[in-house]
Amino acid sequence: VDVMLSKNCKPDVVTYNTLISSLYRAGRMDEAFEAVKAMSGKGRSANAVTFNIRIDTFNKLGDVDSCLMIWEDMKNIACEPDKYTYTILIGALCKATRLEEASRMLDEMIKSSIATYNSSIDLLCEANNVDEACWIMSEMLRKGCNPDVVTYNTLSNGLCRAGRVDEAIALVDMMEERGCARNVATYNILIGGLCTVGKVDEACEMYIDMTGNGGCNPNIVSYTILIGGLCRAAKISKAFEILDEMIGNDCVPDDIFYATFVHALEGSDKMDTVCLILADKLREGCDSSVKIYKKLLDLYNNTIDAPSQRSESY
C-alpha cells in the first residue's frame, strides 16, 4: 500500500480489504487494525466485507465479545450488514450458547427477507455447522416466519451431507405437514443421502414414491444419483433396469451421468458384459464424449487381462 501511495496510486476498498484479510490470517492483529484505521484516514469507508473479515477473524478465535463490538462499530457508521454478517454473528453466539442474543440477532435479520434466512442456513451447512442451521430453522418457526421449499431443501441437504439422513427425512415429513410440497430437488437430496449411507433399497423406495405419490418426474440428476448408488452397491441389474426407465422416459443422459456411471462400475464383477451393455446404451441414448468411451474401453481391456473371480451380487 505504501508503494502504491508513493506512486500516487490510491488504494481502493478492495485493496485494503485484501491487505486486512492477509494480515489477520498471518496473525498480525495489530497491523491489521492499523490498516483499518489507515483505510478510514485515507477517505476509504469500510464496507460490509471489511467488517465481515474482522468479525470472522475474532469468531475463529472464539472471542464473541470482540465480534459484537465490531458489529456495534458497523452500526455506528450506518454500514448495512449482509447475509454473511448475520451468519457469522449468529453462528458465533450459538457456539457460545448465548442463544438469547442469537435470537435477538435473528429479530434484526427477520426485517429483511426469507432469502436472508435461506442464505444463512446454506452458509452454516456449507461450514458443517448443521446444528446452528437447525436452530435458525426452529427460531424461524417460533417467530412465525414460514420456511419455503428452498429452506427445507437447504437444511435437508446439510443434514444428509452430515450423514444425518433420518433427520433429513423427518424434516421433509414436517415440511409436508406444514403444507409445503416436495419438489424434484427434495427427492434428489433424500435419494442421494440414502445412497451415501448405503441404504440403496430405501433410495429405490424413495424413487418409487417420487414417481407415484410424489407426482414428480425424475430428472437427469435423479437418475445419476440413484443409478450411481446402485452400481456402487453392486446392484448392477437394478441399475440397468432404472437406466431403461430413464431412456423410456426420454430423459437424455449427459456426460456427468456417464462419468458417474462408469466410475461407479469400476471394479465390479462381469465388467466385460457391463461394458458391452453400456456401450450399446451409449449408442442408443446419446452422444457422449470421447473420454467416456475411452474409459469404457480401458475398463473392458483391463477386465479381459485380469478377469474377476468374484460372483456378482444382484
CSV table of C-alpha atoms in Angstrom, one decimal:
chain,number,residue,atom,x,y,z
A,1,VAL,CA,0.0,0.0,0.0
A,2,ASP,CA,2.9,2.4,0.9
A,3,VAL,CA,4.4,1.7,-2.6
A,4,MET,CA,1.1,2.4,-4.2
A,5,LEU,CA,0.8,5.7,-2.3
A,6,SER,CA,4.4,6.7,-3.2
A,7,LYS,CA,3.5,6.3,-6.9
A,8,ASN,CA,0.4,8.5,-6.4
A,9,CYS,CA,-1.9,5.4,-6.9
A,10,LYS,CA,-4.7,5.4,-4.3
A,11,PRO,CA,-5.7,2.0,-3.0
A,12,ASP,CA,-9.4,1.3,-3.1
A,13,VAL,CA,-11.6,-0.6,-0.7
A,14,VAL,CA,-10.8,-3.9,-2.3
A,15,THR,CA,-7.1,-3.4,-1.9
A,16,TYR,CA,-7.5,-2.5,1.8
A,17,ASN,CA,-9.8,-5.5,2.4
A,18,THR,CA,-7.3,-7.8,0.8
A,19,LEU,CA,-4.5,-6.4,3.0
A,20,ILE,CA,-6.5,-6.6,6.2
A,21,SER,CA,-7.6,-10.1,5.5
A,22,SER,CA,-4.0,-11.2,4.8
A,23,LEU,CA,-2.7,-9.6,8.0
A,24,TYR,CA,-5.4,-11.2,10.1
A,25,ARG,CA,-4.7,-14.6,8.5
A,26,ALA,CA,-1.0,-14.2,9.3
A,27,GLY,CA,-1.9,-13.4,12.9
A,28,ARG,CA,-0.6,-9.8,12.7
A,29,MET,CA,-3.6,-8.4,14.6
A,30,ASP,CA,-2.2,-5.0,15.5
A,31,GLU,CA,-1.1,-4.3,11.9
A,32,ALA,CA,-4.5,-5.3,10.6
A,33,PHE,CA,-6.2,-2.9,13.0
A,34,GLU,CA,-3.7,-0.2,11.9
A,35,ALA,CA,-4.6,-0.9,8.3
A,36,VAL,CA,-8.3,-0.5,9.2
A,37,LYS,CA,-7.6,2.9,10.7
A,38,ALA,CA,-5.4,3.9,7.8
A,39,MET,CA,-8.2,3.0,5.4
A,40,SER,CA,-10.5,5.5,7.1
A,41,GLY,CA,-7.8,8.1,7.3
A,42,LYS,CA,-7.3,7.9,3.5
A,43,GLY,CA,-11.0,8.6,2.9
A,44,ARG,CA,-12.0,4.9,2.2
A,45,SER,CA,-15.0,3.9,4.1
A,46,ALA,CA,-15.1,0.4,5.4
A,47,ASN,CA,-17.8,-1.7,3.8
A,48,ALA,CA,-19.6,-4.9,4.9
A,49,VAL,CA,-16.8,-7.0,3.6
A,50,THR,CA,-14.3,-5.2,5.8
A,51,PHE,CA,-16.4,-5.8,8.9
A,52,ASN,CA,-17.1,-9.4,7.9
A,53,ILE,CA,-13.4,-10.0,7.7
A,54,ARG,CA,-12.9,-8.6,11.2
A,55,ILE,CA,-15.9,-10.3,12.8
A,56,ASP,CA,-15.0,-13.7,11.2
A,57,THR,CA,-11.4,-13.4,12.5
A,58,PHE,CA,-12.5,-12.9,16.1
A,59,ASN,CA,-15.2,-15.6,15.7
A,60,LYS,CA,-12.5,-18.1,14.7
A,61,LEU,CA,-10.6,-17.0,17.9
A,62,GLY,CA,-13.7,-17.7,20.0
A,63,ASP,CA,-13.8,-14.0,21.0
A,64,VAL,CA,-17.6,-13.3,20.7
A,65,ASP,CA,-17.4,-10.1,22.7
A,66,SER,CA,-15.0,-8.6,20.1
A,67,CYS,CA,-17.3,-9.7,17.3
A,68,LEU,CA,-20.2,-7.8,18.9
A,69,MET,CA,-18.0,-4.7,19.5
A,70,ILE,CA,-17.2,-4.7,15.8
A,71,TRP,CA,-20.9,-5.2,15.0
A,72,GLU,CA,-21.6,-2.1,17.1
A,73,ASP,CA,-19.0,-0.2,15.1
A,74,MET,CA,-20.6,-1.3,11.9
A,75,LYS,CA,-24.0,0.0,13.0
A,76,ASN,CA,-22.4,3.3,14.3
A,77,ILE,CA,-21.2,4.2,10.8
A,78,ALA,CA,-24.5,3.0,9.2
A,79,CYS,CA,-22.9,0.2,7.3
A,80,GLU,CA,-25.6,-2.2,6.1
A,81,PRO,CA,-24.9,-5.8,7.2
A,82,ASP,CA,-25.3,-8.6,4.6
A,83,LYS,CA,-26.1,-12.3,4.9
A,84,TYR,CA,-22.5,-13.2,5.8
A,85,THR,CA,-22.5,-10.7,8.7
A,86,TYR,CA,-25.7,-12.3,10.2
A,87,THR,CA,-24.4,-15.8,9.6
A,88,ILE,CA,-21.1,-15.3,11.3
A,89,LEU,CA,-22.6,-13.5,14.3
A,90,ILE,CA,-25.5,-16.0,14.8
A,91,GLY,CA,-23.1,-18.9,14.5
A,92,ALA,CA,-20.7,-17.3,17.0
A,93,LEU,CA,-23.4,-16.7,19.5
A,94,CYS,CA,-24.8,-20.2,19.1
A,95,LYS,CA,-21.4,-21.8,19.7
A,96,ALA,CA,-21.0,-19.7,22.8
A,97,THR,CA,-24.5,-20.9,23.9
A,98,ARG,CA,-25.7,-17.3,24.1
A,99,LEU,CA,-29.0,-18.1,22.5
A,100,GLU,CA,-31.0,-15.1,23.7
A,101,GLU,CA,-28.6,-12.8,22.0
A,102,ALA,CA,-28.6,-15.0,18.9
A,103,SER,CA,-32.4,-14.8,18.9
A,104,ARG,CA,-32.2,-11.0,19.0
A,105,MET,CA,-29.8,-11.1,16.1
A,106,LEU,CA,-32.4,-13.1,14.3
A,107,ASP,CA,-35.0,-10.5,15.1
A,108,GLU,CA,-32.9,-8.0,13.3
A,109,MET,CA,-32.4,-10.4,10.4
A,110,ILE,CA,-36.1,-11.1,10.1
A,111,LYS,CA,-36.6,-7.5,9.0
A,112,SER,CA,-35.0,-8.5,5.7
A,113,SER,CA,-36.5,-11.5,3.8
A,114,ILE,CA,-36.8,-15.3,3.8
A,115,ALA,CA,-33.9,-15.3,1.3
A,116,THR,CA,-31.6,-14.0,4.1
A,117,TYR,CA,-32.6,-16.9,6.3
A,118,ASN,CA,-32.0,-19.3,3.5
A,119,SER,CA,-28.6,-17.9,2.8
A,120,SER,CA,-27.6,-18.1,6.4
A,121,ILE,CA,-28.8,-21.7,6.7
A,122,ASP,CA,-26.9,-22.6,3.5
A,123,LEU,CA,-23.7,-20.9,4.7
A,124,LEU,CA,-23.8,-22.7,8.0
A,125,CYS,CA,-24.4,-26.1,6.4
A,126,GLU,CA,-21.5,-25.4,4.0
A,127,ALA,CA,-19.3,-24.8,7.0
A,128,ASN,CA,-20.6,-28.1,8.6
A,129,ASN,CA,-22.4,-26.1,11.3
A,130,VAL,CA,-25.6,-28.1,10.9
A,131,ASP,CA,-26.8,-27.8,14.4
A,132,GLU,CA,-26.7,-24.0,14.2
A,133,ALA,CA,-28.6,-24.2,10.9
A,134,CYS,CA,-31.3,-26.3,12.6
A,135,TRP,CA,-31.5,-23.8,15.4
A,136,ILE,CA,-32.2,-21.0,12.8
A,137,MET,CA,-35.0,-23.1,11.3
A,138,SER,CA,-36.6,-23.6,14.7
A,139,GLU,CA,-36.3,-19.9,15.5
A,140,MET,CA,-37.9,-19.1,12.2
A,141,LEU,CA,-40.9,-21.2,13.1
A,142,ARG,CA,-41.1,-19.8,16.6
A,143,LYS,CA,-41.1,-16.3,15.2
A,144,GLY,CA,-43.9,-17.1,12.8
A,145,CYS,CA,-41.7,-16.9,9.7
A,146,ASN,CA,-42.8,-19.8,7.4
A,147,PRO,CA,-39.8,-21.5,5.7
A,148,ASP,CA,-40.2,-22.2,2.0
A,149,VAL,CA,-39.2,-25.3,0.0
A,150,VAL,CA,-35.7,-23.8,-0.5
A,151,THR,CA,-35.3,-23.5,3.3
A,152,TYR,CA,-36.2,-27.1,3.8
A,153,ASN,CA,-34.2,-28.4,0.9
A,154,THR,CA,-31.1,-26.5,2.0
A,155,LEU,CA,-31.3,-27.8,5.6
A,156,SER,CA,-32.1,-31.4,4.4
A,157,ASN,CA,-29.1,-31.3,2.1
A,158,GLY,CA,-26.9,-30.2,5.0
A,159,LEU,CA,-28.2,-33.0,7.2
A,160,CYS,CA,-27.7,-35.6,4.5
A,161,ARG,CA,-24.1,-34.4,3.9
A,162,ALA,CA,-23.5,-34.8,7.7
A,163,GLY,CA,-24.8,-38.4,7.5
A,164,ARG,CA,-28.0,-37.5,9.4
A,165,VAL,CA,-30.3,-38.8,6.8
A,166,ASP,CA,-33.1,-39.9,9.1
A,167,GLU,CA,-33.3,-36.3,10.4
A,168,ALA,CA,-33.5,-35.1,6.9
A,169,ILE,CA,-36.4,-37.4,6.1
A,170,ALA,CA,-38.2,-36.3,9.3
A,171,LEU,CA,-37.7,-32.7,8.3
A,172,VAL,CA,-39.2,-33.3,4.9
A,173,ASP,CA,-42.1,-35.0,6.5
A,174,MET,CA,-42.6,-32.0,8.7
A,175,MET,CA,-42.4,-29.8,5.6
A,176,GLU,CA,-45.3,-31.6,4.1
A,177,GLU,CA,-47.4,-31.5,7.3
A,178,ARG,CA,-46.9,-27.7,7.2
A,179,GLY,CA,-48.3,-27.6,3.6
A,180,CYS,CA,-45.1,-27.2,1.7
A,181,ALA,CA,-44.9,-29.8,-1.1
A,182,ARG,CA,-41.7,-31.7,-2.1
A,183,ASN,CA,-40.2,-31.0,-5.4
A,184,VAL,CA,-37.7,-32.9,-7.6
A,185,ALA,CA,-34.7,-31.3,-5.7
A,186,THR,CA,-36.2,-32.6,-2.4
A,187,TYR,CA,-36.3,-36.1,-3.7
A,188,ASN,CA,-32.8,-35.9,-5.2
A,189,ILE,CA,-31.4,-34.8,-1.9
A,190,LEU,CA,-33.0,-37.7,0.0
A,191,ILE,CA,-32.2,-40.3,-2.6
A,192,GLY,CA,-28.6,-39.1,-2.6
A,193,GLY,CA,-28.4,-39.1,1.2
A,194,LEU,CA,-29.8,-42.7,1.4
A,195,CYS,CA,-27.3,-43.9,-1.3
A,196,THR,CA,-24.4,-42.3,0.6
A,197,VAL,CA,-25.2,-44.1,3.8
A,198,GLY,CA,-25.7,-47.4,2.0
A,199,LYS,CA,-29.5,-47.5,2.2
A,200,VAL,CA,-29.9,-48.2,-1.5
A,201,ASP,CA,-33.1,-50.2,-1.2
A,202,GLU,CA,-34.7,-47.3,0.7
A,203,ALA,CA,-33.4,-44.9,-2.0
A,204,CYS,CA,-35.3,-47.0,-4.6
A,205,GLU,CA,-38.4,-46.8,-2.5
A,206,MET,CA,-38.0,-43.0,-2.4
A,207,TYR,CA,-37.7,-43.0,-6.2
A,208,ILE,CA,-40.9,-45.0,-6.5
A,209,ASP,CA,-42.6,-42.6,-4.1
A,210,MET,CA,-41.3,-39.7,-6.2
A,211,THR,CA,-42.8,-41.0,-9.5
A,212,GLY,CA,-46.0,-42.2,-7.8
A,213,ASN,CA,-47.5,-40.4,-4.8
A,214,GLY,CA,-45.0,-37.5,-5.1
A,215,GLY,CA,-46.1,-36.7,-8.6
A,216,CYS,CA,-42.6,-35.6,-9.6
A,217,ASN,CA,-40.8,-36.5,-12.8
A,218,PRO,CA,-37.2,-37.6,-12.2
A,219,ASN,CA,-34.6,-35.6,-14.0
A,220,ILE,CA,-31.1,-36.5,-15.1
A,221,VAL,CA,-29.8,-35.6,-11.6
A,222,SER,CA,-32.2,-38.1,-10.0
A,223,TYR,CA,-31.1,-40.9,-12.3
A,224,THR,CA,-27.4,-40.1,-12.0
A,225,ILE,CA,-27.7,-40.2,-8.2
A,226,LEU,CA,-29.7,-43.4,-8.0
A,227,ILE,CA,-28.0,-45.4,-10.7
A,228,GLY,CA,-24.6,-44.4,-9.4
A,229,GLY,CA,-25.7,-45.6,-5.9
A,230,LEU,CA,-26.9,-48.9,-7.3
A,231,CYS,CA,-23.7,-49.5,-9.1
A,232,ARG,CA,-21.6,-48.8,-6.1
A,233,ALA,CA,-23.8,-51.3,-4.1
A,234,ALA,CA,-23.1,-53.9,-6.9
A,235,LYS,CA,-26.8,-54.0,-7.8
A,236,ILE,CA,-26.0,-53.9,-11.5
A,237,SER,CA,-29.2,-55.5,-12.8
A,238,LYS,CA,-31.3,-53.0,-10.9
A,239,ALA,CA,-29.1,-50.1,-12.2
A,240,PHE,CA,-29.8,-51.1,-15.8
A,241,GLU,CA,-33.5,-51.5,-15.0
A,242,ILE,CA,-33.6,-47.9,-13.9
A,243,LEU,CA,-31.4,-46.9,-16.9
A,244,ASP,CA,-34.0,-48.5,-19.2
A,245,GLU,CA,-36.8,-46.5,-17.4
A,246,MET,CA,-34.7,-43.3,-17.9
A,247,ILE,CA,-34.4,-43.8,-21.6
A,248,GLY,CA,-38.0,-44.8,-21.9
A,249,ASN,CA,-39.0,-41.5,-20.2
A,250,ASP,CA,-37.0,-39.6,-22.9
A,251,CYS,CA,-34.5,-38.4,-20.2
A,252,VAL,CA,-31.3,-38.0,-22.2
A,253,PRO,CA,-28.1,-39.0,-20.4
A,254,ASP,CA,-25.3,-36.5,-20.3
A,255,ASP,CA,-21.6,-36.7,-19.8
A,256,ILE,CA,-21.9,-36.3,-16.0
A,257,PHE,CA,-24.3,-39.2,-15.9
A,258,TYR,CA,-22.0,-41.5,-17.8
A,259,ALA,CA,-18.9,-40.4,-16.0
A,260,THR,CA,-20.7,-41.2,-12.7
A,261,PHE,CA,-21.9,-44.5,-14.1
A,262,VAL,CA,-18.6,-45.6,-15.4
A,263,HIS,CA,-16.7,-44.6,-12.3
A,264,ALA,CA,-19.2,-46.4,-10.1
A,265,LEU,CA,-18.9,-49.6,-12.2
A,266,GLU,CA,-15.1,-49.7,-11.9
A,267,GLY,CA,-14.1,-52.9,-10.2
A,268,SER,CA,-17.5,-54.6,-10.5
A,269,ASP,CA,-17.9,-58.2,-11.5
A,270,LYS,CA,-18.5,-59.3,-15.0
A,271,MET,CA,-17.2,-55.9,-16.2
A,272,ASP,CA,-16.9,-57.2,-19.8
A,273,THR,CA,-20.6,-57.7,-20.0
A,274,VAL,CA,-21.4,-54.5,-18.3
A,275,CYS,CA,-19.1,-52.5,-20.6
A,276,LEU,CA,-20.7,-54.0,-23.7
A,277,ILE,CA,-24.2,-53.3,-22.5
A,278,LEU,CA,-23.3,-49.7,-21.5
A,279,ALA,CA,-21.7,-49.2,-24.9
A,280,ASP,CA,-24.9,-50.2,-26.5
A,281,LYS,CA,-26.8,-47.8,-24.3
A,282,LEU,CA,-24.4,-45.0,-25.3
A,283,ARG,CA,-25.1,-45.6,-29.0
A,284,GLU,CA,-28.8,-45.7,-28.4
A,285,GLY,CA,-29.3,-42.9,-25.9
A,286,CYS,CA,-27.0,-40.0,-26.6
A,287,ASP,CA,-23.7,-38.8,-27.9
A,288,SER,CA,-21.1,-38.8,-25.2
A,289,SER,CA,-17.6,-37.6,-25.0
A,290,VAL,CA,-14.5,-39.4,-26.3
A,291,LYS,CA,-13.2,-39.6,-22.7
A,292,ILE,CA,-16.2,-41.7,-21.6
A,293,TYR,CA,-15.8,-44.1,-24.5
A,294,LYS,CA,-12.1,-44.4,-23.8
A,295,LYS,CA,-12.8,-45.1,-20.1
A,296,LEU,CA,-15.2,-47.9,-21.1
A,297,LEU,CA,-12.6,-49.3,-23.5
A,298,ASP,CA,-9.9,-49.2,-20.8
A,299,LEU,CA,-12.2,-51.0,-18.3
A,300,TYR,CA,-13.1,-53.6,-20.8
A,301,ASN,CA,-9.5,-54.3,-21.7
A,302,ASN,CA,-8.5,-54.4,-18.0
A,303,THR,CA,-11.2,-57.0,-17.4
A,304,ILE,CA,-10.0,-59.2,-20.3
A,305,ASP,CA,-6.5,-59.0,-19.0
A,306,ALA,CA,-7.4,-59.8,-15.4
A,307,PRO,CA,-10.9,-61.3,-15.1
A,308,SER,CA,-12.5,-61.2,-11.7
A,309,GLN,CA,-13.2,-64.4,-9.8
A,310,ARG,CA,-15.9,-62.9,-7.6
A,311,SER,CA,-19.6,-63.6,-8.1
A,312,GLU,CA,-22.0,-60.7,-8.9
A,313,SER,CA,-24.5,-59.5,-6.4
A,314,TYR,CA,-27.9,-58.7,-7.7
